[in-house]
XYZ file of C-alpha atoms in Angstrom:
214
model
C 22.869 133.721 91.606
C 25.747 133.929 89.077
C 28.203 133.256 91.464
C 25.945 129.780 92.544
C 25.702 129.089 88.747
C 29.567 129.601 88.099
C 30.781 127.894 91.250
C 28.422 126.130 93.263
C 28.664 122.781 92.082
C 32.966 122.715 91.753
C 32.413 124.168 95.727
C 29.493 123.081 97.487
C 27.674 120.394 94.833
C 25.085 122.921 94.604
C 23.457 124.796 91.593
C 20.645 126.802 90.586
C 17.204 125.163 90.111
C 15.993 125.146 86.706
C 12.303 125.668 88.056
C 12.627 129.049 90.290
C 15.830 131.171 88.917
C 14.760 134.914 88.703
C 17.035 137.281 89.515
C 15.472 138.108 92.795
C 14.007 135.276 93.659
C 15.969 131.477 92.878
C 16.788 128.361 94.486
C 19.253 125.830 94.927
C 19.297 122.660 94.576
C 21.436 119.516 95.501
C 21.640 115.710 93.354
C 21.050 112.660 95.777
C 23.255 109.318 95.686
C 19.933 108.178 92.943
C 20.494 111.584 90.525
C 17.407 113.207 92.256
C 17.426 117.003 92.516
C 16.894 117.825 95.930
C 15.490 121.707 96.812
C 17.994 123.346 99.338
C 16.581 126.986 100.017
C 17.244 129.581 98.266
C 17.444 133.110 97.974
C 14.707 136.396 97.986
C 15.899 139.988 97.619
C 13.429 142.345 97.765
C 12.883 146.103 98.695
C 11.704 147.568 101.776
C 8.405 147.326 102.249
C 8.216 144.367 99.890
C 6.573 141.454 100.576
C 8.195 138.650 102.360
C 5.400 137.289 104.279
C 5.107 133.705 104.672
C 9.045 133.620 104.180
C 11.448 132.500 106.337
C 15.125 133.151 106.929
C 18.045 130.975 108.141
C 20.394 134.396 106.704
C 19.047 137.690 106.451
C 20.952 140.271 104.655
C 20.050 143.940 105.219
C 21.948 146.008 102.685
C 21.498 149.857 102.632
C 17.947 150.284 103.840
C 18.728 154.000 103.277
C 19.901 155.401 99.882
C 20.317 159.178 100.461
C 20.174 161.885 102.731
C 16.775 163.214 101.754
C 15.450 159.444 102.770
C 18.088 159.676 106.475
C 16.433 163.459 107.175
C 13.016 161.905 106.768
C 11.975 160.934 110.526
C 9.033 159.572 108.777
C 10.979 157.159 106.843
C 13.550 156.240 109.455
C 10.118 155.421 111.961
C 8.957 153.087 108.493
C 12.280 151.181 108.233
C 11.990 150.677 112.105
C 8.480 149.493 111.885
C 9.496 146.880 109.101
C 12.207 145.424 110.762
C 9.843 145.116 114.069
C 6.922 144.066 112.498
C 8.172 142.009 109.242
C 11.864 141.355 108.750
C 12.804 140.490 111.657
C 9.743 138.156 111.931
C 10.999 135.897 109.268
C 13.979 134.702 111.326
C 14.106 130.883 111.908
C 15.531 129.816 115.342
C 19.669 130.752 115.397
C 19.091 132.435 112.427
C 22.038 135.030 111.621
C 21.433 138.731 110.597
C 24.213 141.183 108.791
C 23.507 144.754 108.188
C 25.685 146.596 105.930
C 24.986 150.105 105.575
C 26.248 153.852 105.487
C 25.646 156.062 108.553
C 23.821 158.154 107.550
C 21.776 159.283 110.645
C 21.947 158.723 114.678
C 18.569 157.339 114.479
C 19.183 155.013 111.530
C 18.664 151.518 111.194
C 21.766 150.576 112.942
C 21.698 153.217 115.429
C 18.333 151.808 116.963
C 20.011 148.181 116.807
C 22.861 149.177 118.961
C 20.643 151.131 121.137
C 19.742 149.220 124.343
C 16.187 151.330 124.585
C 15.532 148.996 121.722
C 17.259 146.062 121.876
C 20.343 144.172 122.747
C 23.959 145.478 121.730
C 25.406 142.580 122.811
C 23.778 140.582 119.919
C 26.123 142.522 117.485
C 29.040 142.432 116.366
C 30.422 145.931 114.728
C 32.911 146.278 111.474
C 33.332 150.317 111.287
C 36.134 151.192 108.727
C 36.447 154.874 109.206
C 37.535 156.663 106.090
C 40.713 157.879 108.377
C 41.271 155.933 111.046
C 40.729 157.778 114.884
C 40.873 154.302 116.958
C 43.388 152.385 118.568
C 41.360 149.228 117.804
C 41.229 149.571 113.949
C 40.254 146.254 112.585
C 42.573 146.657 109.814
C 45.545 147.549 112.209
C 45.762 151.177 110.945
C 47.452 153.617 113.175
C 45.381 156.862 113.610
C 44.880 158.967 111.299
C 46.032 156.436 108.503
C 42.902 156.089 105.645
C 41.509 153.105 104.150
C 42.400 152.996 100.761
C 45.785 155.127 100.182
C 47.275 153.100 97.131
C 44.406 154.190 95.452
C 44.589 158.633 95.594
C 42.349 158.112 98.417
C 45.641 159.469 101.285
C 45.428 162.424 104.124
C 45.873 164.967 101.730
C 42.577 163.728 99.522
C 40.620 163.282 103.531
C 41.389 166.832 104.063
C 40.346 168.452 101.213
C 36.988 166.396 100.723
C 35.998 166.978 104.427
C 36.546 170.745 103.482
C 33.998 170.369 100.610
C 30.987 168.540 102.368
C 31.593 169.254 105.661
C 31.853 168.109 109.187
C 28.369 166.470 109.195
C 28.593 164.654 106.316
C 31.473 163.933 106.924
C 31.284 162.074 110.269
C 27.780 160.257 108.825
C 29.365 158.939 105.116
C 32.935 158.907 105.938
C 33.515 158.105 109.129
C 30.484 156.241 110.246
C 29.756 158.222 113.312
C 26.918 160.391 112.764
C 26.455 163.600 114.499
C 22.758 165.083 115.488
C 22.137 168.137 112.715
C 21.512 170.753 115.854
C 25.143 169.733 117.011
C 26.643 167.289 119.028
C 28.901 169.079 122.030
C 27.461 172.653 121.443
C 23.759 172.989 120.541
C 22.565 174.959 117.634
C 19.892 176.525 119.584
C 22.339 177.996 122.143
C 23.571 180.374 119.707
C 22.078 184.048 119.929
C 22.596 186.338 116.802
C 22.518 190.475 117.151
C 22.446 192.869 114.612
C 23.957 195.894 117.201
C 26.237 194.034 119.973
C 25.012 194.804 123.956
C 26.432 197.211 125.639
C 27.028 195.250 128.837
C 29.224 192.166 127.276
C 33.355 192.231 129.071
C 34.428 189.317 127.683
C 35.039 188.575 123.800
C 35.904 185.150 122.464
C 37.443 184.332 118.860
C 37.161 180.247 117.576
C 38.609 179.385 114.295
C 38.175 176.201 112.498
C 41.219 176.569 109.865
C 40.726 172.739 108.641
């Protein structure tokens, strides 16, 4: 809204309506060649869950439907953020309406991770921006060679990716910082595969040793 108030008239000869102009919920208006003010949509933010029936949409802007991990953990909430964009968001959509989704991955089964899952929808309706925090593609939007990180000027180099993925750990990790979230119960070797034994059997020939020095 400040941004319309600052520069909408220099840019688009647009500005705020004097009528509707809270934070969350303003419009915009235009002058005609006869001085009229002429109402030219507007803008609603509101929360999940918050009303927005009987409101349409020619750009919907999903930002962060998840805000920590206790919410991403929550199969309960990830099911409620589902069923609102099913049943509510995504019925406020006028025809060729255009939808972005910003967000961090948090979870598989987030948000975004149903979107782009074709039991669900269509993936072809998307188009993906992932900036890993270190970059392990070939096709880096940027143009960062692997292993390069997004914002070195700034303290934030190898050395700095190393030493924070040693503090929280692979899974959060891959979720916050690289965008590819791994299922908690592992991803290549399952978490219930693993047996635990207070005396070892008697029987076992072969011993193997794996060490994660990173």
């Amino acid at each position: 809204r400040d941004k319309v108030e600052e520069f909408g008239h220099e840019l688009f000869g647009i500005s705020v309506s004097s009528v509707q102009a809270s934070k969350n919920n303003w419009n915009v208006v235009y002058k005609d060649e006869d001085g009229n003010y002429i109402d030219s949509g507007g803008m609603l933010s509101v929360g999940v869950g918050a009303g927005i029936t009987g409101e349409g949409a020619d750009l919907l802007i999903i930002d962060d439907p998840v805000k920590n991990r206790q919410e991403a953990e929550s199969e309960a909430y990830r099911k409620h953020v589902w069923e609102e964009w099913q049943s509510t968001i995504s019925t406020r959509l006028h025809a060729g309406a255009a939808v972005i989704v910003i967000l961090t991955r948090w979870h598989e089964d987030d948000l975004a991770g149903r979107l782009l899952n074709s039991e669900y929808g269509d993936v072809e309706d998307w188009d993906i921006v992932k900036l890993e925090c270190v970059c392990d593609s070939e096709n880096d939007p940027l143009g960062r060679n692997i292993g390069e990180t997004l914002w070195p000027e700034h303290g934030y180099d190898e050395d700095w990716a190393i030493r924070t993925k040693n503090r929280v750990g692979s899974y959060a990790w891959s979720s916050l910082y690289q965008q590819t979230p791994t299922p908690s119960g592992g991803g290549m070797f399952k978490r219930s595969w693993w047996k635990y034994y207070k005396v070892i059997p008697n029987d076992l020939t072969d011993f193997i040793q794996s060490w994660d020095c990173t």
